[in-house]
Short mmCIF file of C-alpha atoms in Angstrom, two decimals:
data_model
loop_
_atom_site.label_atom_id
_atom_site.label_comp_id
_atom_site.label_asym_id
_atom_site.label_seq_id
_atom_site.Cartn_x
_atom_site.Cartn_y
_atom_site.Cartn_z
CA MET A 24 -46.93 10.60 -3.11
CA THR A 25 -45.14 8.13 -0.85
CA ARG A 26 -46.75 6.78 2.31
CA PRO A 27 -43.95 7.72 4.76
CA GLU A 28 -44.28 11.39 3.75
CA MET A 29 -47.97 11.52 4.56
CA ALA A 30 -47.50 10.10 8.04
CA ASP A 31 -44.78 12.65 8.62
CA GLU A 32 -47.12 15.62 8.06
CA ALA A 33 -49.98 14.32 10.16
CA LEU A 34 -47.62 13.54 13.03
CA PHE A 35 -46.56 17.14 13.53
CA LEU A 36 -50.11 18.49 13.12
CA LEU A 37 -51.61 16.12 15.64
CA LEU A 38 -48.74 16.55 18.10
CA HIS A 39 -49.05 20.32 17.87
CA ASN A 40 -52.79 20.26 18.53
CA GLU A 41 -52.31 17.99 21.52
CA MET A 42 -49.55 20.25 22.82
CA VAL A 43 -51.86 23.26 22.78
CA SER A 44 -54.78 21.51 24.46
CA GLY A 45 -52.49 19.75 26.93
CA LEU A 46 -50.95 23.03 28.04
CA TYR A 47 -54.34 24.67 28.52
CA ARG A 48 -55.68 21.69 30.44
CA ALA A 49 -52.64 21.77 32.74
CA ALA A 50 -53.11 25.51 33.28
CA GLU A 51 -56.76 25.02 34.26
CA GLN A 52 -55.90 22.31 36.77
CA GLY A 53 -53.06 24.44 38.14
CA GLU A 54 -53.53 28.03 39.16
CA GLY A 55 -55.80 28.89 36.29
CA GLU A 56 -53.55 31.55 34.82
CA ASN A 57 -54.49 31.36 31.21
CA GLY A 58 -52.39 34.25 30.00
CA ARG A 59 -49.10 32.41 30.44
CA CYS A 60 -49.98 29.60 28.03
CA ILE A 61 -49.46 31.62 24.90
CA THR A 62 -46.06 32.74 26.20
CA LYS A 63 -45.10 29.16 27.02
CA LEU A 64 -46.08 28.00 23.55
CA GLU A 65 -44.12 30.82 21.97
CA ASN A 66 -41.03 30.00 24.04
CA MET A 67 -41.31 26.35 23.03
CA GLY A 68 -41.41 27.41 19.41
CA PHE A 69 -38.39 29.65 20.01
CA ARG A 70 -36.14 26.83 21.21
CA VAL A 71 -37.33 24.51 18.45
CA GLY A 72 -36.73 27.24 15.88
CA GLN A 73 -33.14 27.70 17.06
CA GLY A 74 -32.31 24.03 16.67
CA LEU A 75 -34.18 23.69 13.36
CA ILE A 76 -32.40 26.62 11.78
CA GLU A 77 -29.02 25.22 12.79
CA ARG A 78 -29.88 21.99 10.99
CA PHE A 79 -31.34 23.59 7.89
CA THR A 80 -28.60 26.15 7.30
CA LYS A 81 -25.85 23.57 7.73
CA ASP A 82 -25.45 23.06 4.01
CA THR A 83 -26.76 26.31 2.56
CA ALA A 84 -24.56 29.14 1.38
CA ARG A 85 -23.92 32.19 3.51
CA PHE A 86 -26.76 34.75 3.60
CA LYS A 87 -26.06 38.12 2.03
CA ASP A 88 -28.48 40.34 3.96
CA GLU A 89 -31.70 40.50 5.93
CA LEU A 90 -33.94 40.16 2.88
CA ASP A 91 -32.04 37.04 1.87
CA ILE A 92 -32.74 35.56 5.31
CA MET A 93 -36.46 36.42 5.12
CA LYS A 94 -36.69 34.83 1.68
CA PHE A 95 -35.03 31.71 3.05
CA ILE A 96 -37.62 31.58 5.84
CA CYS A 97 -40.46 32.01 3.36
CA LYS A 98 -39.25 29.41 0.89
CA ASP A 99 -36.95 26.69 2.23
CA PHE A 100 -37.82 26.87 5.92
CA TRP A 101 -41.58 27.00 5.39
CA THR A 102 -41.42 24.22 2.80
CA THR A 103 -39.49 21.93 5.11
CA VAL A 104 -41.79 22.48 8.06
CA PHE A 105 -45.19 22.98 6.41
CA LYS A 106 -44.62 21.42 2.98
CA LYS A 107 -45.50 24.61 1.13
CA GLN A 108 -44.08 28.10 0.63
CA ILE A 109 -45.33 31.39 2.00
CA ASP A 110 -47.74 32.85 -0.53
CA ASN A 111 -46.90 36.50 -0.12
CA LEU A 112 -44.04 38.44 1.46
CA ARG A 113 -44.36 42.18 1.88
CA THR A 114 -41.91 44.61 3.43
CA ASN A 115 -41.55 48.29 3.98
CA HIS A 116 -37.76 47.94 3.74
CA GLN A 117 -37.47 49.42 7.20
CA GLY A 118 -37.56 46.27 9.26
CA ILE A 119 -41.21 45.20 8.99
CA TYR A 120 -42.09 42.05 7.05
CA VAL A 121 -45.51 40.52 6.59
CA LEU A 122 -45.65 36.86 5.65
CA GLN A 123 -48.98 35.76 4.31
CA ASP A 124 -50.00 32.14 4.12
CA ASN A 125 -53.34 31.56 2.43
CA LYS A 126 -53.72 27.99 3.55
CA PHE A 127 -51.85 27.60 6.83
CA ARG A 128 -51.30 23.91 7.51
CA LEU A 129 -52.06 24.09 11.21
CA LEU A 130 -55.45 25.76 10.62
CA THR A 131 -56.85 23.91 7.61
CA GLN A 132 -58.27 21.17 9.83
CA MET A 133 -60.11 23.66 11.98
CA SER A 134 -62.41 25.62 9.75
CA ALA A 135 -62.75 27.28 6.37
CA GLY A 136 -64.19 30.64 7.36
CA LYS A 137 -65.03 32.47 10.54
CA GLN A 138 -65.95 29.54 12.77
CA TYR A 139 -63.56 28.99 15.72
CA LEU A 140 -61.80 32.26 14.89
CA GLU A 141 -61.32 33.13 18.56
CA TYR A 142 -59.27 29.97 19.12
CA ALA A 143 -56.87 30.62 16.28
CA PRO A 144 -54.25 32.67 18.23
CA LYS A 145 -53.48 29.68 20.48
CA TYR A 146 -52.56 27.62 17.45
CA LEU A 147 -50.37 30.30 15.96
CA ALA A 148 -48.23 31.01 19.04
CA PHE A 149 -45.89 28.07 18.47
CA THR A 150 -45.24 29.09 14.87
CA CYS A 151 -44.57 32.69 15.90
CA GLY A 152 -41.94 31.39 18.31
CA LEU A 153 -40.56 29.15 15.57
CA ILE A 154 -39.94 32.13 13.31
CA ARG A 155 -38.50 34.23 16.16
CA GLY A 156 -36.15 31.43 17.24
CA GLY A 157 -34.95 30.83 13.71
CA LEU A 158 -34.25 34.52 13.16
CA SER A 159 -32.54 34.89 16.52
CA ASN A 160 -30.10 32.11 15.73
CA LEU A 161 -29.29 33.83 12.44
CA GLY A 162 -28.46 37.00 14.35
CA ILE A 163 -31.73 38.93 13.97
CA LYS A 164 -33.68 40.09 17.04
CA SER A 165 -37.35 40.37 16.21
CA ILE A 166 -40.91 40.39 17.47
CA VAL A 167 -43.32 38.10 15.64
CA THR A 168 -47.09 38.40 15.87
CA ALA A 169 -49.83 36.67 13.94
CA GLU A 170 -53.33 37.62 12.91
CA VAL A 171 -56.16 35.71 11.32
CA SER A 172 -59.15 37.30 9.64
CA ALA A 173 -60.53 34.29 7.81
CA MET A 174 -59.29 30.76 8.28
CA PRO A 175 -57.16 29.10 7.03
CA ALA A 176 -55.35 32.20 5.79
CA CYS A 177 -53.13 34.01 8.27
CA LYS A 178 -50.50 36.72 8.39
CA PHE A 179 -47.29 36.73 10.41
CA GLN A 180 -45.82 40.13 11.09
CA VAL A 181 -42.09 40.28 11.81
CA MET A 182 -40.67 43.45 13.36
CA ILE A 183 -36.89 43.54 13.26
CA GLN A 184 -35.35 45.26 16.24
CA LYS A 185 -32.30 47.33 15.51
CA ILE A 186 -30.00 47.11 18.49
CA MET B 124 -4.58 16.32 13.25
CA ALA B 125 -5.23 19.56 15.01
CA VAL B 126 -3.36 21.03 17.92
CA CYS B 127 -6.18 23.20 19.19
CA ILE B 128 -9.90 23.41 18.37
CA ALA B 129 -12.23 26.17 19.50
CA VAL B 130 -15.92 26.96 19.05
CA ILE B 131 -16.74 30.66 19.45
CA ALA B 132 -20.28 31.98 19.89
CA LYS B 133 -21.64 34.85 17.85
CA GLU B 134 -21.02 37.23 20.74
CA ASN B 135 -17.35 36.26 20.50
CA TYR B 136 -16.92 34.29 23.68
CA PRO B 137 -15.67 30.70 23.64
CA LEU B 138 -18.26 27.95 23.87
CA TYR B 139 -15.64 25.24 23.74
CA ILE B 140 -11.89 25.36 23.57
CA ARG B 141 -9.54 22.43 23.80
CA SER B 142 -5.84 22.06 23.05
CA ILE B 143 -3.33 19.27 23.39
CA PRO B 144 -1.90 19.33 26.89
CA THR B 145 1.35 21.28 26.78
CA GLU B 146 2.88 23.66 29.27
CA ASN B 147 1.63 26.76 27.54
CA GLU B 148 -2.10 26.40 26.84
CA LEU B 149 -2.61 30.11 27.33
CA LYS B 150 -0.70 30.70 24.10
CA PHE B 151 -3.39 28.76 22.18
CA HIS B 152 -6.15 30.74 23.83
CA TYR B 153 -4.40 33.91 22.78
CA THR B 154 -3.91 32.66 19.21
CA VAL B 155 -7.60 31.83 18.92
CA HIS B 156 -8.54 35.24 20.31
CA THR B 157 -6.43 37.12 17.81
CA SER B 158 -7.72 34.99 14.96
CA LEU B 159 -11.22 36.37 15.62
CA ASP B 160 -10.10 39.70 14.19
CA VAL B 161 -8.95 37.99 11.03
CA VAL B 162 -12.30 36.20 10.76
CA ASP B 163 -14.11 39.55 10.95
CA GLU B 164 -11.83 40.96 8.28
CA LYS B 165 -12.53 38.07 5.95
CA ILE B 166 -16.28 38.36 6.44
CA SER B 167 -16.37 42.10 5.83
CA ALA B 168 -14.13 41.77 2.78
CA MET B 169 -16.54 39.36 1.14
CA GLY B 170 -18.00 41.71 -1.40
CA LYS B 171 -14.72 43.11 -2.66
CA ALA B 172 -12.22 40.26 -2.44
CA LEU B 173 -12.03 37.20 -4.64
CA VAL B 174 -13.14 35.03 -1.74
CA ASP B 175 -16.15 32.91 -2.62
CA GLN B 176 -18.77 34.68 -0.56
CA ARG B 177 -21.23 31.83 -0.51
CA GLU B 178 -18.93 29.35 1.25
CA LEU B 179 -18.86 28.77 4.98
CA TYR B 180 -15.20 27.68 5.03
CA LEU B 181 -12.89 30.68 5.42
CA GLY B 182 -9.58 29.00 4.70
CA LEU B 183 -6.19 29.77 6.18
CA LEU B 184 -6.55 32.75 8.49
CA TYR B 185 -2.88 33.35 9.18
CA PRO B 186 0.32 31.35 9.56
CA THR B 187 2.82 31.76 12.40
CA GLU B 188 6.22 30.09 12.49
CA ASP B 189 4.97 27.05 14.36
CA TYR B 190 1.30 26.92 13.54
CA LYS B 191 -1.34 27.56 10.92
CA VAL B 192 -4.79 28.78 11.87
CA TYR B 193 -7.91 27.88 9.88
CA GLY B 194 -11.40 29.33 10.26
CA TYR B 195 -15.03 28.46 9.44
CA MET B 196 -18.13 30.47 10.17
CA THR B 197 -21.66 29.05 10.14
CA ASN B 198 -24.78 30.90 9.07
CA SER B 199 -25.66 31.35 12.72
CA LYS B 200 -22.41 33.34 13.21
CA VAL B 201 -20.75 30.60 15.25
CA LYS B 202 -17.06 30.34 14.46
CA PHE B 203 -14.87 27.28 14.49
CA VAL B 204 -11.14 27.91 14.76
CA MET B 205 -8.58 25.19 14.24
CA VAL B 206 -4.86 25.47 14.94
CA VAL B 207 -2.62 22.90 13.24
CA ASP B 208 1.08 22.25 13.46
CA SER B 209 3.05 23.79 10.57
CA SER B 210 5.37 20.80 10.42
CA ASN B 211 2.45 18.59 9.53
CA THR B 212 2.58 19.12 5.79
CA ALA B 213 0.51 16.06 5.00
CA LEU B 214 -2.70 17.90 5.87
CA ARG B 215 -4.47 19.12 2.74
CA ASP B 216 -7.16 21.72 2.33
CA ASN B 217 -9.78 19.02 1.68
CA GLU B 218 -8.97 17.30 4.92
CA ILE B 219 -9.34 20.54 6.85
CA ARG B 220 -12.69 21.12 5.15
CA SER B 221 -13.92 17.67 6.10
CA MET B 222 -12.79 18.20 9.69
CA PHE B 223 -14.80 21.42 9.80
CA ARG B 224 -17.84 19.63 8.35
CA LYS B 225 -17.59 17.04 11.10
CA LEU B 226 -17.35 19.82 13.68
CA HIS B 227 -20.40 21.52 12.19
CA ASN B 228 -22.42 18.30 12.20
CA SER B 229 -21.53 17.64 15.84
CA TYR B 230 -22.34 21.23 16.77
CA THR B 231 -25.75 20.91 15.12
CA ASP B 232 -26.39 17.79 17.18
CA VAL B 233 -25.44 19.66 20.35
CA MET B 234 -27.83 22.48 19.39
CA CYS B 235 -30.71 20.02 19.04
CA ASN B 236 -30.00 18.43 22.41
CA PRO B 237 -32.82 19.49 24.78
CA PHE B 238 -30.41 19.54 27.71
CA TYR B 239 -28.28 22.19 26.04
CA ASN B 240 -29.18 25.87 26.41
CA PRO B 241 -27.93 27.92 23.48
CA GLY B 242 -25.18 30.18 24.76
CA ASP B 243 -23.85 27.82 27.42
CA CYS B 244 -20.48 26.12 27.27
CA ILE B 245 -20.57 22.76 25.53
CA HIS B 246 -20.26 19.83 27.91
CA SER B 247 -21.51 17.08 25.61
CA ARG B 248 -19.41 13.94 25.76
CA ALA B 249 -20.25 13.03 22.19
CA PHE B 250 -18.82 16.35 21.06
CA ASP B 251 -15.73 15.76 23.25
CA ASN B 252 -15.15 12.35 21.70
CA MET B 253 -15.43 13.73 18.20
CA VAL B 254 -12.91 16.48 18.99
CA THR B 255 -10.53 13.96 20.60
CA SER B 256 -10.55 11.95 17.39
CA MET B 257 -9.38 15.04 15.51
CA MET B 258 -6.66 16.16 17.88
CA MET B 259 -3.07 15.06 17.60
CA GLN B 260 -2.17 11.99 19.54
CA VAL B 261 0.44 13.07 22.08
CA CYS B 262 1.62 10.49 24.54
#
């Protein structure tokens, strides 16, 4: 385990946490419209996802189909961003995919059970946008939502929209 | 050295198109437009033809009497089209591939630029300079 790698992980985690609290603080001081923060976070994740995917797929081979793209997201993409793979991918083969991560990196610091459960959605919005942005750049329109029942495990549900 | 370089978005409109200054630039625009059909053909023929379906480089799209047109499609469905002079026989396949790689690297940098909105035309000077280095020097 090399030192530079460890600093790399912590940097993104801490920056992300600050981003979430910073946005909410700014919203409170502003007009107090709390509902827009989640959308802002998701849109941030969207733009970051677009750029990230461009960089990561620069050297990979061409994708065969939708399932290939989802597998890439679960393995390579997740490993590069969160240093681990998605633990479980389920699909109904009709455009709905559920990605399950049993130890989501952005939530492990928070709690190991039900404590702080109501704050979890704020910390998942950025990652939802990340997935949506990555998929959109690969040509897939989707809606991504996340749910947490017991930290730090969480599920991301991807609904592909057929145009 | 290329005569014309174009970057086409996935919705098939040009994000960036530049050719050496001659009297008839419209001809290059037209050539690039028609080459899009050939790109689509190559992509859809991937399962059946002998083309290596995992590669991003598409190879020679079609030759005309004066020019040869080469194509490359990224995983994000952005196409790069390059028109080179037929009389320039010194250009090998490997060189074309490396030119496309340079284009792809520069395009990725443009994508990650916070001042660039995906879908807009590319105005980045760094990208311009890179393309200038690949175009034919015409005095």
